[in-house]
Amino acid sequence: MSDYQFNLPDIGEGLGEGEIVRWVVEQGAAVRADQIMVEVETDKAVVEIPAPVNGILKTIGGGPGDVIAVGKLLAVIETQSAEFGTTPAKPEPAPPAPAVPTPSPAAAAPVQTATVEPATAAPARGGRVLAAPATRKRAVELGVDLTTVPGSGPQGRITREDVDRAAASPAPTAAQPATPSAVAAVPRPITVHVAPPDRTDEVVQLRGLRKTIAESMTASLQVPNIIDWYQADATELVAARTSLKDDFAAQSVRLTYLPFFIKACVLALKKVPSMNATFDMEKGEIVYRKRYNIGVATATEAGLIVPVLHDADMKSIFDLAIEISELAELARTRKIPRDKLTNGTFTITNFGSYGARMGTPIIRPPEAAIAGFGAIRDEVIPVNGEPAVRPVLPICASTDHRLNDGEHLWTFVRTVTELLEKPTRILGYI
Amino acid sequence: MVVGQIAEAADFVVVGAGPGGYVAALRAAQLGRQVTLVDRDGVAGVGGVCLRVGCIPSKGLIEAADLAHRIGEDGAAYGLKAKYSGIDMTAFQDWKAKLVGGLTDGVRGLLDKAGVRVVAGDMRLTKADEAVVSTHDGQAKFLKFRDLVLATGSRPVTLPDFKVNGGNVLDSTGALDLKELPKRVAIIGGGYIGLEIGTALAKLGSKVTIVEALDGVLPTMDRRIAKPIEKRLAELKVDLVAKSTASAFAGGKLIVDTPNGVKKLAVDKVIVAVGRKPNSGDLGLDRAKIELDNHGLIQVRPDRRITDHIAAIGDITPGPALAHKASAEAIIAAEALCGRKVAFQPAAIPAVVFSDPEVASAGLTAAEAKAEGIKVKIANFPLTASGRAKTLNASNGFLQIIADQAGDVVRGVHIVGPHASDLIAEGVLAIEMGATLEDLALTIHPHPTLSEQYLEAAHLGIGQPVHMAVLK
């Protein structure tokens, strides 16, 4: 019998850490290879991690709520055979097969300039990291985890200088997810002087999805944006949906207005290609995206997730309606696969779905634009010079002003509005 | 009953003035804290069991006994005409009292210079930040402390059938205070304390019997280590009655249940040395919501704190109950309570036994390596091959280095032989620094010394022994 040390694998691009949600297998219980052993929440999703070997779950690296850095001990499994006995403390390199990994929102960035060296931690021999006592003391002082520090000395021995270097550089260790340039390049937010928490305050560590959202939103501050607001007479749109709804329902497909919005946006993006583009200041490049991968901001209990409908231009309203339902369910249950969260080229936020009328959508870098749709409500508007009560759909869009001027934005918004006021026009392009 | 007492503000309180407590007090004072050191025996308690009635006095006795014996045994081999004809125990006790007095005075001086106030009495917590110190004259002093270090140590385990009476039934403290050498003495317990005292008394001339419940002496150590010791005990005519328990002592007869039936041993004194237990029961820990484990020990964080403002060190915490462990923890605890980010993280805590020959051990043993599945090299250098050992007329022992098979990093050192207790320090340093066998082999060791055993064992470990024939 021997102990198999299983470290938290890198289960998603740029992932730095994961929070243990639940141990599916109890400590002390038998576990077989590939059996789901533990659920770990990462930036975006809850990932089910299977056991790497057969054995007994002897030690767990933490309980629910504990955050474990990638490469740190997740579990020790006592194996029955001597098969793994030769590598009792070897870091586990293989990621679990069916893991559902997690990009950061900016992971789709085509430009990744982050130069994060993979940490080749010093060889731990029988659980020991090679470092002199004074070096170990220094590491504790500086809060550096020696198991993540690459040793520059003979046989990977960690020197005091290695520890200082690790402390100085925001290494891709615990608290610092190694996110791509779009986020990493953002300067730290300005320090705000917050009153120390009162006894009655609840202090919650920023992590997981909320942290990802925070970082993405901070990154968007780099984008000088402009916003246009408009509104559409939605009479025909309402009629179109109504006439299709029952037909779809007969096939167990729920039809919302969202597929219409997506179709209208795609057509408008084709008219204004610079809205479906990426801007890279560092390289001095504009990348016009030829795919129309439309992200749909989706509220979940844990926070906002943006599943992406890939190649929306090639899908029918029916196809989109089905895919939207599926993605919403996956997002809600935090089971959404990584490829459904990446490679977006444009985002729609449908804040009307929870009743809001108007908003100021925030661009998700490196995308160049975002559109927002409010709730359709009856209003009195002039129709042929007379006041009339009509269902009105508020429409807004925001774009990166470095890439698009007011006229580009207005053309986009106007096109979307016209298409939604006369939805039969969309038919011509499907 | 004390009602409405006003608690005195105390910045940094340490309870217990042993090698853990007084070191914590000194370190805290160095860091600018106003330190109050509480000990049951007040100023007289400074130094604790170790300095006053444990490590230091026992080493005095062992040294005297060894000298006496070497005159007789080795002296004859050297052709010396001197002879050991007995010890004046009163004179020995006077010498020991001066020795201990000098050392404790030294510590008291250090405490005094550091501005540490020493208070006599038993401390009990009354709240998470308040304690009462009851003095021997029945007074109670309430202390409202900012930070507290618990360093109350341990005491000998007692046996209900053998009440220590200061007469013919003694504990280790009493054994070190003997004013007369007993003719026949039985020691209950073959652990390191019983072994050390038994060996010393035998060398001084007592007829010694050691009664041990388990297989032999040093039951917690590797049999490979215990064997040379038992061989030597036989030479010293010490009777080892293993797998046996003493059940009563009356009328000068010790009743022992052995595997071969009940034996009656005629002895003058019985020394009970069956281990030590933590002084953790009467500290009012529940008032600060501190719990004890099944062994009466306090679980501590890596920086030795239990709560944000209370730390525990030494024998009342898990790990070996050794003075040097307590002292090392004391510095960590004091620094942690002074807001520093620190952790107690030794790679090895050495253990030494002042038996004959001496035993010293640090780090991984061969058995532990096997149990943990760590593939190791074991390099054994026998004492018989050491020139310096020959000049000491010693041949019983070895020096063993355990190194990782991958990388040859030294993980453990185990020594049996003269001065093992001093020699082990090099091994501990090697383990702490992550030295390899080659590092040791390339380090020039002075000749002729016992330390050369490291060199030879290291050469052996890398397959190039100089002073040993290699079996092909």
Short mmCIF file of C-alpha atoms in Angstrom, two decimals, chain B residues 27-396:
data_model
loop_
_atom_site.label_atom_id
_atom_site.label_comp_id
_atom_site.label_asym_id
_atom_site.label_seq_id
_atom_site.Cartn_x
_atom_site.Cartn_y
_atom_site.Cartn_z
CA ARG B 27 12.10 36.74 23.45
CA ALA B 28 8.92 38.70 24.16
CA ALA B 29 10.90 41.14 26.28
CA GLN B 30 13.42 41.53 23.46
CA LEU B 31 10.50 42.43 21.21
CA GLY B 32 9.54 45.22 23.59
CA ARG B 33 6.82 43.54 25.59
CA GLN B 34 6.19 43.98 29.31
CA VAL B 35 6.49 40.39 30.47
CA THR B 36 5.10 38.67 33.57
CA LEU B 37 6.44 35.16 34.16
CA VAL B 38 4.25 33.05 36.43
CA ASP B 39 5.68 29.88 37.96
CA ARG B 40 4.38 27.70 40.74
CA ASP B 41 7.70 28.09 42.54
CA GLY B 42 8.27 31.72 41.58
CA VAL B 43 11.88 32.79 41.31
CA ALA B 44 12.97 29.40 42.67
CA GLY B 45 11.17 27.73 39.79
CA VAL B 46 13.22 29.45 37.10
CA GLY B 47 14.82 26.82 34.87
CA GLY B 48 11.99 24.38 35.32
CA VAL B 49 12.28 20.63 35.63
CA CYS B 50 14.99 20.45 33.02
CA LEU B 51 17.49 22.74 34.62
CA ARG B 52 16.69 22.07 38.27
CA VAL B 53 15.70 18.42 38.61
CA GLY B 54 15.92 16.90 35.16
CA CYS B 55 18.34 17.17 32.26
CA ILE B 56 21.15 19.06 33.97
CA PRO B 57 21.32 17.25 37.33
CA SER B 58 20.97 13.87 35.65
CA LYS B 59 23.84 14.66 33.33
CA GLY B 60 25.91 15.55 36.38
CA LEU B 61 25.17 12.18 37.93
CA ILE B 62 25.78 10.32 34.68
CA GLU B 63 29.12 12.09 34.17
CA ALA B 64 30.26 11.25 37.69
CA ALA B 65 29.19 7.64 37.26
CA ASP B 66 30.89 7.33 33.89
CA LEU B 67 34.13 8.69 35.27
CA ALA B 68 33.97 6.29 38.19
CA HIS B 69 33.37 3.39 35.91
CA ARG B 70 36.01 4.30 33.35
CA ILE B 71 38.63 4.49 36.02
CA GLY B 72 37.82 0.93 36.86
CA GLU B 73 37.22 -0.54 33.41
CA ASP B 74 39.06 1.53 30.82
CA GLY B 75 41.70 2.61 33.35
CA ALA B 76 42.85 -0.95 33.69
CA ALA B 77 43.13 -1.26 29.91
CA TYR B 78 45.23 1.91 29.80
CA GLY B 79 47.39 0.53 32.61
CA LEU B 80 46.21 3.08 35.15
CA LYS B 81 46.67 2.10 38.73
CA ALA B 82 43.80 4.23 40.00
CA LYS B 83 40.73 2.55 41.44
CA TYR B 84 37.19 3.70 42.10
CA SER B 85 36.31 3.00 45.69
CA GLY B 86 32.91 4.65 46.10
CA ILE B 87 31.17 7.99 45.97
CA ASP B 88 30.40 10.54 48.65
CA MET B 89 26.83 11.34 47.59
CA THR B 90 26.58 14.31 49.94
CA ALA B 91 29.59 15.88 48.28
CA PHE B 92 28.10 15.09 44.92
CA GLN B 93 24.81 16.75 45.91
CA ASP B 94 26.68 19.84 47.09
CA TRP B 95 28.48 20.03 43.76
CA LYS B 96 25.21 19.51 41.89
CA ALA B 97 23.47 22.21 43.94
CA LYS B 98 26.20 24.68 43.02
CA LEU B 99 26.01 23.68 39.39
CA VAL B 100 22.22 24.09 39.26
CA GLY B 101 22.35 27.24 41.37
CA GLY B 102 24.88 28.81 39.03
CA LEU B 103 22.81 28.07 35.97
CA THR B 104 19.47 29.16 37.43
CA ASP B 105 21.13 32.34 38.74
CA GLY B 106 22.25 32.96 35.21
CA VAL B 107 18.74 32.64 33.85
CA ARG B 108 17.33 34.79 36.68
CA GLY B 109 19.91 37.41 35.79
CA LEU B 110 18.82 37.36 32.16
CA LEU B 111 15.16 37.67 33.12
CA ASP B 112 15.99 40.50 35.49
CA LYS B 113 17.97 42.41 32.88
CA ALA B 114 15.17 41.93 30.38
CA GLY B 115 12.72 43.46 32.86
CA VAL B 116 10.70 40.28 33.25
CA ARG B 117 8.65 40.21 36.45
CA VAL B 118 8.47 36.78 38.07
CA VAL B 119 5.29 35.95 40.02
CA ALA B 120 4.86 32.84 42.22
CA GLY B 121 1.64 30.89 42.10
CA ASP B 122 -0.65 28.61 40.16
CA MET B 123 -2.40 30.18 37.22
CA ARG B 124 -5.91 29.42 36.09
CA LEU B 125 -7.74 31.12 33.27
CA THR B 126 -11.00 32.77 34.28
CA LYS B 127 -11.82 34.24 30.86
CA ALA B 128 -10.30 34.28 27.41
CA ASP B 129 -8.23 37.27 28.49
CA GLU B 130 -8.09 36.99 32.24
CA ALA B 131 -6.40 34.67 34.72
CA VAL B 132 -6.09 34.28 38.43
CA VAL B 133 -2.79 33.45 40.07
CA SER B 134 -3.19 31.83 43.48
CA THR B 135 -0.11 32.11 45.59
CA HIS B 136 0.95 29.60 48.21
CA ASP B 137 -0.17 31.86 51.05
CA GLY B 138 -3.75 31.81 49.75
CA GLN B 139 -3.74 35.16 48.00
CA ALA B 140 -5.24 35.61 44.57
CA LYS B 141 -3.96 37.98 41.94
CA PHE B 142 -6.09 38.65 38.89
CA LEU B 143 -4.32 39.39 35.65
CA LYS B 144 -6.03 40.80 32.57
CA PHE B 145 -3.59 39.87 29.86
CA ARG B 146 -3.13 40.89 26.28
CA ASP B 147 -1.14 37.81 25.29
CA LEU B 148 -0.46 34.54 27.07
CA VAL B 149 1.97 31.68 26.57
CA LEU B 150 1.19 28.39 28.31
CA ALA B 151 4.40 26.50 29.04
CA THR B 152 3.52 24.43 32.06
CA GLY B 153 5.47 21.32 31.08
CA SER B 154 4.93 17.84 32.39
CA ARG B 155 5.27 15.75 35.51
CA PRO B 156 6.17 12.11 36.15
CA VAL B 157 3.41 9.57 35.69
CA THR B 158 2.61 7.98 39.03
CA LEU B 159 1.62 4.39 39.70
CA PRO B 160 -1.14 3.82 42.26
CA ASP B 161 0.73 0.86 43.78
CA PHE B 162 3.94 2.82 44.13
CA LYS B 163 3.32 6.04 45.99
CA VAL B 164 6.37 8.25 45.75
CA ASN B 165 7.27 8.96 49.37
CA GLY B 166 10.74 10.43 49.24
CA GLY B 167 11.92 7.39 51.21
CA ASN B 168 12.18 4.05 49.51
CA VAL B 169 9.89 4.87 46.60
CA LEU B 170 11.21 7.69 44.45
CA ASP B 171 10.51 9.37 41.16
CA SER B 172 13.26 10.67 38.89
CA THR B 173 13.56 13.88 40.88
CA GLY B 174 14.09 11.92 44.09
CA ALA B 175 16.56 9.60 42.41
CA LEU B 176 18.73 12.55 41.46
CA ASP B 177 18.61 13.80 45.04
CA LEU B 178 19.93 10.66 46.71
CA LYS B 179 22.13 11.43 49.70
CA GLU B 180 23.33 7.85 49.84
CA LEU B 181 23.96 5.29 47.17
CA PRO B 182 21.39 2.51 47.49
CA LYS B 183 22.85 -1.00 47.55
CA ARG B 184 20.05 -2.57 45.57
CA VAL B 185 17.65 -0.56 43.47
CA ALA B 186 14.83 -1.47 41.13
CA ILE B 187 13.76 0.86 38.36
CA ILE B 188 10.25 0.55 37.01
CA GLY B 189 10.33 1.66 33.39
CA GLY B 190 12.98 1.02 30.74
CA GLY B 191 12.45 4.29 28.87
CA TYR B 192 15.20 6.85 28.60
CA ILE B 193 14.83 8.25 32.11
CA GLY B 194 14.92 4.84 33.82
CA LEU B 195 17.75 3.71 31.60
CA GLU B 196 19.88 6.80 32.26
CA ILE B 197 19.43 6.67 36.04
CA GLY B 198 19.78 2.91 36.19
CA THR B 199 23.00 2.92 34.18
CA ALA B 200 24.48 5.68 36.33
CA LEU B 201 23.59 4.03 39.64
CA ALA B 202 24.99 0.71 38.39
CA LYS B 203 28.27 2.35 37.43
CA LEU B 204 28.49 3.97 40.84
CA GLY B 205 28.08 0.58 42.50
CA SER B 206 24.40 -0.14 43.04
CA LYS B 207 22.91 -3.44 42.06
CA VAL B 208 20.29 -2.34 39.52
CA THR B 209 17.26 -4.15 38.15
CA ILE B 210 15.19 -2.54 35.37
CA VAL B 211 11.60 -3.74 35.05
CA GLU B 212 10.06 -3.00 31.65
CA ALA B 213 6.58 -4.01 30.48
CA LEU B 214 7.55 -4.15 26.81
CA ASP B 215 10.27 -6.08 24.94
CA GLY B 216 13.27 -4.24 26.30
CA VAL B 217 14.84 -0.87 27.00
CA LEU B 218 13.95 2.17 24.88
CA PRO B 219 10.79 0.45 23.69
CA THR B 220 9.83 3.31 21.40
CA MET B 221 13.11 3.13 19.52
CA ASP B 222 14.38 0.79 16.84
CA ARG B 223 15.55 -2.57 18.19
CA ARG B 224 18.79 -2.01 16.32
CA ILE B 225 19.43 0.91 18.65
CA ALA B 226 18.32 -0.87 21.80
CA LYS B 227 20.49 -3.93 21.22
CA PRO B 228 23.94 -2.42 21.90
CA ILE B 229 22.45 -0.78 24.99
CA GLU B 230 21.16 -4.06 26.35
CA LYS B 231 24.50 -5.70 25.62
CA ARG B 232 26.17 -3.00 27.66
CA LEU B 233 23.64 -3.28 30.50
CA ALA B 234 24.54 -6.97 30.77
CA GLU B 235 28.23 -6.04 31.02
CA LEU B 236 27.34 -3.59 33.79
CA LYS B 237 25.51 -6.44 35.53
CA VAL B 238 22.19 -4.64 35.32
CA ASP B 239 19.31 -7.09 35.35
CA LEU B 240 16.76 -6.33 32.69
CA VAL B 241 13.42 -7.91 33.45
CA ALA B 242 11.48 -7.35 30.25
CA LYS B 243 7.82 -8.08 29.45
CA SER B 244 7.15 -7.80 33.16
CA THR B 245 5.22 -5.55 35.51
CA ALA B 246 5.86 -4.66 39.11
CA SER B 247 2.75 -4.93 41.24
CA ALA B 248 3.75 -4.14 44.81
CA PHE B 249 6.62 -3.19 47.07
CA ALA B 250 6.50 -4.19 50.69
CA GLY B 251 8.96 -5.40 53.27
CA GLY B 252 11.90 -4.74 50.99
CA LYS B 253 10.49 -7.03 48.34
CA LEU B 254 9.36 -5.91 44.92
CA ILE B 255 6.75 -8.23 43.42
CA VAL B 256 7.22 -8.60 39.68
CA ASP B 257 4.95 -10.52 37.32
CA THR B 258 7.23 -12.01 34.69
CA PRO B 259 6.45 -14.34 31.78
CA ASN B 260 8.05 -17.06 33.95
CA GLY B 261 5.88 -16.42 36.96
CA VAL B 262 5.95 -14.04 39.90
CA LYS B 263 9.37 -13.00 41.15
CA LYS B 264 10.28 -11.31 44.42
CA LEU B 265 13.20 -8.93 44.22
CA ALA B 266 14.95 -7.80 47.36
CA VAL B 267 15.67 -4.11 46.88
CA ASP B 268 16.29 -1.06 49.07
CA LYS B 269 14.73 1.48 46.81
CA VAL B 270 12.28 1.58 43.95
CA ILE B 271 12.49 4.31 41.36
CA VAL B 272 9.38 4.89 39.28
CA ALA B 273 10.18 6.16 35.79
CA VAL B 274 7.22 5.22 33.64
CA GLY B 275 6.94 8.38 31.61
CA ARG B 276 5.63 11.88 31.98
CA LYS B 277 2.24 13.50 31.54
CA PRO B 278 1.33 17.04 30.55
CA ASN B 279 0.48 19.65 33.18
CA SER B 280 -2.60 20.76 31.31
CA GLY B 281 -5.44 19.80 33.60
CA ASP B 282 -5.71 22.70 36.02
CA LEU B 283 -5.30 25.69 33.78
CA GLY B 284 -8.98 26.63 33.45
CA LEU B 285 -8.68 26.12 29.71
CA ASP B 286 -12.44 25.71 29.30
CA ARG B 287 -12.83 29.35 30.26
CA ALA B 288 -11.02 30.28 27.07
CA LYS B 289 -12.75 27.51 25.09
CA ILE B 290 -9.51 25.60 24.72
CA GLU B 291 -9.82 21.84 24.48
CA LEU B 292 -7.47 19.02 25.30
CA ASP B 293 -7.05 15.96 23.14
CA ASN B 294 -7.19 12.37 24.43
CA HIS B 295 -3.61 12.62 25.64
CA GLY B 296 -4.22 15.82 27.57
CA LEU B 297 -2.37 17.81 24.94
CA ILE B 298 -3.33 21.14 23.43
CA GLN B 299 -3.53 21.30 19.66
CA VAL B 300 -1.79 24.38 18.34
CA ARG B 301 -1.51 26.19 15.02
CA PRO B 302 1.79 26.21 13.10
CA ASP B 303 2.76 29.41 14.91
CA ARG B 304 1.96 27.73 18.27
CA ARG B 305 -1.07 29.88 18.93
CA ILE B 306 -4.34 28.34 20.04
CA THR B 307 -6.36 31.52 19.84
CA ASP B 308 -5.26 34.90 18.57
CA HIS B 309 -3.80 35.78 21.95
CA ILE B 310 -2.99 32.49 23.63
CA ALA B 311 -0.17 30.16 22.63
CA ALA B 312 1.03 26.84 24.04
CA ILE B 313 4.47 25.30 23.80
CA GLY B 314 6.51 22.39 25.09
CA ASP B 315 5.30 19.25 26.80
CA ILE B 316 1.62 20.30 26.84
CA THR B 317 1.56 20.30 23.03
CA PRO B 318 1.89 17.38 20.61
CA GLY B 319 5.36 16.21 19.64
CA PRO B 320 8.29 14.94 21.67
CA ALA B 321 8.39 16.24 25.25
CA LEU B 322 11.89 17.63 25.02
CA ALA B 323 13.42 20.83 26.36
CA HIS B 324 14.97 21.86 23.06
CA LYS B 325 11.64 21.49 21.28
CA ALA B 326 9.99 23.72 23.90
CA SER B 327 12.72 26.37 23.59
CA ALA B 328 12.44 26.43 19.80
CA GLU B 329 8.65 26.72 20.03
CA ALA B 330 9.00 29.47 22.64
CA ILE B 331 10.65 31.80 20.14
CA ILE B 332 8.02 31.07 17.52
CA ALA B 333 5.14 31.59 19.99
CA ALA B 334 6.54 34.85 21.35
CA GLU B 335 7.10 36.21 17.86
CA ALA B 336 3.65 35.11 16.70
CA LEU B 337 2.01 36.88 19.63
CA CYS B 338 4.04 39.96 18.76
CA GLY B 339 2.44 40.01 15.34
CA ARG B 340 5.11 38.30 13.30
CA LYS B 341 4.36 35.77 10.63
CA VAL B 342 6.23 32.70 11.77
CA ALA B 343 5.82 28.94 11.91
CA PHE B 344 7.39 26.09 13.83
CA GLN B 345 8.66 23.99 10.96
CA PRO B 346 11.74 21.99 11.92
CA ALA B 347 12.81 19.29 9.51
CA ALA B 348 13.94 17.21 12.48
CA ILE B 349 13.80 17.34 16.26
CA PRO B 350 16.76 15.40 17.66
CA ALA B 351 16.28 13.01 20.56
CA VAL B 352 19.20 11.99 22.76
CA VAL B 353 19.58 9.39 25.46
CA PHE B 354 22.51 9.55 27.86
CA SER B 355 22.73 5.81 28.17
CA ASP B 356 25.90 3.78 27.75
CA PRO B 357 26.60 3.99 24.89
CA GLU B 358 24.75 7.20 24.16
CA VAL B 359 21.94 7.23 21.64
CA ALA B 360 20.99 10.09 19.39
CA SER B 361 18.44 10.16 16.65
CA ALA B 362 17.13 12.77 14.23
CA GLY B 363 14.82 12.58 11.26
CA LEU B 364 13.51 9.63 9.36
CA THR B 365 14.31 6.09 10.51
CA ALA B 366 14.63 3.15 8.16
CA ALA B 367 11.36 1.76 9.49
CA GLU B 368 9.53 5.07 8.97
CA ALA B 369 10.88 5.35 5.43
CA LYS B 370 9.59 1.89 4.71
CA ALA B 371 6.20 2.66 6.22
CA GLU B 372 5.91 5.90 4.25
CA GLY B 373 7.04 4.27 1.03
CA ILE B 374 10.08 6.51 0.71
CA LYS B 375 12.92 4.74 -1.03
CA VAL B 376 16.07 5.34 0.94
CA LYS B 377 19.71 4.39 1.14
CA ILE B 378 20.92 3.27 4.53
CA ALA B 379 24.60 3.85 5.23
CA ASN B 380 25.86 2.24 8.41
CA PHE B 381 29.33 2.90 9.70
CA PRO B 382 30.31 0.67 12.62
CA LEU B 383 32.13 2.22 15.55
CA THR B 384 34.71 -0.57 15.42
CA ALA B 385 36.15 1.08 12.30
CA SER B 386 36.72 4.42 14.05
CA GLY B 387 40.28 5.09 15.21
CA ARG B 388 39.19 7.68 17.70
CA ALA B 389 36.65 5.29 19.22
CA LYS B 390 39.46 2.78 19.70
CA THR B 391 41.42 5.33 21.71
CA LEU B 392 38.33 5.74 23.89
CA ASN B 393 38.35 1.97 24.35
CA ALA B 394 34.88 1.99 22.77
CA SER B 395 33.62 -0.25 20.02
CA ASN B 396 29.95 -0.67 20.75
#
